[in-house]
Tab-separated table of C-alpha atoms in Angstrom:
chain	number	residue	atom	x	y	z
A	124	MET	CA	0.054	0.058	0.015
A	125	ARG	CA	1.570	3.439	-1.110
A	126	ILE	CA	0.405	6.878	0.191
A	127	LEU	CA	0.870	9.808	-2.643
A	128	GLY	CA	1.313	12.669	-0.015
A	129	LEU	CA	0.973	16.638	-1.808
A	130	ASP	CA	1.600	20.038	-0.631
A	131	LEU	CA	-0.377	22.198	-2.911
A	132	GLY	CA	1.304	25.897	-3.838
A	133	THR	CA	0.389	28.343	-6.088
A	134	LYS	CA	4.144	28.268	-8.152
A	135	THR	CA	4.913	24.626	-6.730
A	136	LEU	CA	3.556	20.653	-5.817
A	137	GLY	CA	5.312	19.046	-3.296
A	138	VAL	CA	5.679	15.227	-3.765
A	139	ALA	CA	6.308	12.488	-1.194
A	140	LEU	CA	5.386	9.149	-1.220
A	141	SER	CA	5.114	6.094	1.351
A	142	ASP	CA	7.403	3.062	1.700
A	143	GLU	CA	5.035	-0.002	0.626
A	144	MET	CA	4.604	-0.847	4.778
A	145	GLY	CA	3.019	2.634	5.305
A	146	TRP	CA	5.307	3.552	7.851
A	147	THR	CA	7.780	6.404	6.331
A	148	ALA	CA	7.512	9.347	4.430
A	149	GLN	CA	9.962	10.032	1.435
A	150	GLY	CA	10.874	13.042	-0.595
A	151	ILE	CA	10.295	12.699	-4.330
A	152	GLU	CA	10.390	15.822	-6.558
A	153	THR	CA	8.680	19.319	-6.544
A	154	ILE	CA	6.731	19.966	-9.847
A	155	LYS	CA	6.440	23.430	-11.564
A	156	ILE	CA	3.011	24.391	-11.687
A	157	ASN	CA	1.126	27.717	-12.468
A	158	GLU	CA	-2.509	27.587	-10.261
A	159	ALA	CA	-3.440	30.774	-11.884
A	160	GLU	CA	-3.725	28.987	-15.413
A	161	GLY	CA	-5.160	25.333	-14.246
A	162	ASP	CA	-1.741	23.448	-15.120
A	163	TYR	CA	-1.177	21.413	-11.776
A	164	GLY	CA	0.989	19.396	-13.015
A	165	LEU	CA	-0.956	16.282	-13.690
A	166	PRO	CA	1.083	14.889	-16.796
A	167	ARG	CA	4.356	14.649	-14.196
A	168	LEU	CA	1.694	13.256	-11.509
A	169	SER	CA	0.199	10.694	-13.317
A	170	GLU	CA	3.452	9.402	-14.535
A	171	LEU	CA	4.386	8.933	-10.301
A	172	THR	CA	1.047	7.234	-10.034
A	173	LYS	CA	1.847	4.666	-12.552
A	174	ASP	CA	5.389	4.227	-11.413
A	175	HIS	CA	4.261	3.828	-7.903
A	176	THR	CA	0.758	1.568	-7.211
A	177	ILE	CA	-0.748	4.175	-5.378
A	178	ASP	CA	-4.086	3.152	-2.976
A	179	LYS	CA	-4.364	7.350	-1.666
A	180	ILE	CA	-3.555	10.646	-1.656
A	181	VAL	CA	-3.125	12.584	0.860
A	182	LEU	CA	-3.261	16.314	0.407
A	183	GLY	CA	-1.958	19.155	2.811
A	184	PHE	CA	-5.366	21.402	3.691
A	185	PRO	CA	-4.156	24.587	5.290
A	186	LYS	CA	-6.975	25.852	7.564
A	187	ASN	CA	-6.531	29.359	9.251
A	188	MET	CA	-5.455	29.308	12.773
A	189	ASN	CA	-8.517	29.725	13.737
A	190	GLY	CA	-9.765	26.520	12.098
A	191	THR	CA	-12.070	27.962	9.285
A	192	VAL	CA	-11.316	27.348	5.727
A	193	GLY	CA	-9.353	30.771	3.431
A	194	PRO	CA	-8.837	30.613	0.278
A	195	ARG	CA	-5.883	28.511	0.101
A	196	GLY	CA	-7.901	25.925	1.646
A	197	GLU	CA	-10.992	26.179	-0.775
A	198	ALA	CA	-7.874	26.112	-3.554
A	199	SER	CA	-6.943	22.372	-1.878
A	200	GLN	CA	-10.817	21.281	-1.804
A	201	THR	CA	-10.684	21.844	-5.610
A	202	PHE	CA	-7.266	19.999	-6.118
A	203	ALA	CA	-8.554	17.022	-4.222
A	204	LYS	CA	-11.797	16.839	-5.785
A	205	LEU	CA	-9.946	17.107	-9.461
A	206	LEU	CA	-7.771	14.045	-7.566
A	207	GLU	CA	-10.397	12.029	-6.971
A	208	THR	CA	-11.644	11.764	-10.822
A	209	THR	CA	-8.495	11.918	-11.960
A	210	TYR	CA	-6.521	8.881	-10.385
A	211	ASN	CA	-9.793	7.305	-8.526
A	212	VAL	CA	-7.994	7.112	-5.605
A	213	PRO	CA	-9.591	8.595	-2.295
A	214	VAL	CA	-7.983	11.696	-1.387
A	215	VAL	CA	-7.516	12.689	2.415
A	216	LEU	CA	-7.464	16.780	3.321
A	217	TRP	CA	-5.109	16.590	6.173
A	218	ASP	CA	-4.715	19.456	8.091
A	219	GLU	CA	-0.938	21.760	7.644
A	220	ARG	CA	-0.775	24.649	9.454
A	221	LEU	CA	2.721	25.073	10.332
A	222	THR	CA	3.540	22.406	7.857
A	223	THR	CA	5.779	24.770	5.699
A	224	MET	CA	7.371	26.705	8.495
A	225	ALA	CA	8.475	23.308	10.701
A	226	ALA	CA	10.085	22.171	7.276
A	227	GLU	CA	12.042	25.256	6.832
A	228	LYS	CA	13.150	25.467	10.491
A	229	MET	CA	14.423	21.751	9.799
A	230	LEU	CA	16.324	23.075	6.796
A	231	ILE	CA	17.722	25.945	8.807
A	232	ALA	CA	18.886	24.221	11.533
A	233	ALA	CA	20.750	21.370	8.781
A	234	ASP	CA	22.402	24.658	7.704
A	235	VAL	CA	21.042	24.171	4.195
A	236	SER	CA	21.449	27.699	2.192
A	237	ARG	CA	18.466	29.558	1.477
A	238	GLN	CA	18.901	28.863	-2.286
A	239	LYS	CA	18.393	25.187	-1.829
A	240	ARG	CA	15.713	25.838	0.864
A	241	LYS	CA	13.807	27.308	-2.165
A	242	LYS	CA	14.302	24.373	-4.038
A	243	VAL	CA	13.107	21.626	-1.580
A	244	ILE	CA	11.034	23.576	0.911
A	245	ASP	CA	7.279	21.683	-0.561
A	246	LYS	CA	8.798	18.778	-0.639
A	247	MET	CA	9.964	18.475	2.710
A	248	ALA	CA	6.660	19.912	3.859
A	249	ALA	CA	5.123	17.238	1.592
A	250	VAL	CA	6.896	14.699	3.465
A	251	MET	CA	5.865	16.439	6.940
A	252	ILE	CA	2.020	16.330	5.675
A	253	LEU	CA	2.586	12.310	4.869
A	254	GLN	CA	4.528	11.358	8.002
A	255	GLY	CA	1.964	13.107	10.290
A	256	TYR	CA	-1.297	11.144	8.299
A	257	LEU	CA	1.277	7.749	9.007
A	258	ASP	CA	1.719	8.344	12.348
A	259	SER	CA	-1.690	8.757	13.147
A	260	LEU	CA	-2.425	5.494	11.988
A	261	ASN	CA	-0.066	3.564	13.813
């Protein structure tokens, strides 16, 4: 059973994948997207889902700190519906509040340069989203 973890931004889509046992999340890549033009990187995402048998997708769901759903949360809900119809697998919206900030702090602590952080921050956020979900299952 493999689970795909995604962190949706306006310009990038962070991608992570669980191991077959569903214990750990590994960062795969960051896909360039253009949300304003409706380009969500589906061709590349389709390649990844073909390379790995995906049973479920966990998508970061950015809620406001008070628990309400704002514009970014609504964008994630819309994207989740697109993923469900495109890949015919269940999509779980996972609360991702502060995930990107935590990923950045982790990269800073690891002394990763600002330029390299920009390239991997969304992939790391996807790992943290997916790992949080996996941990909740066990």
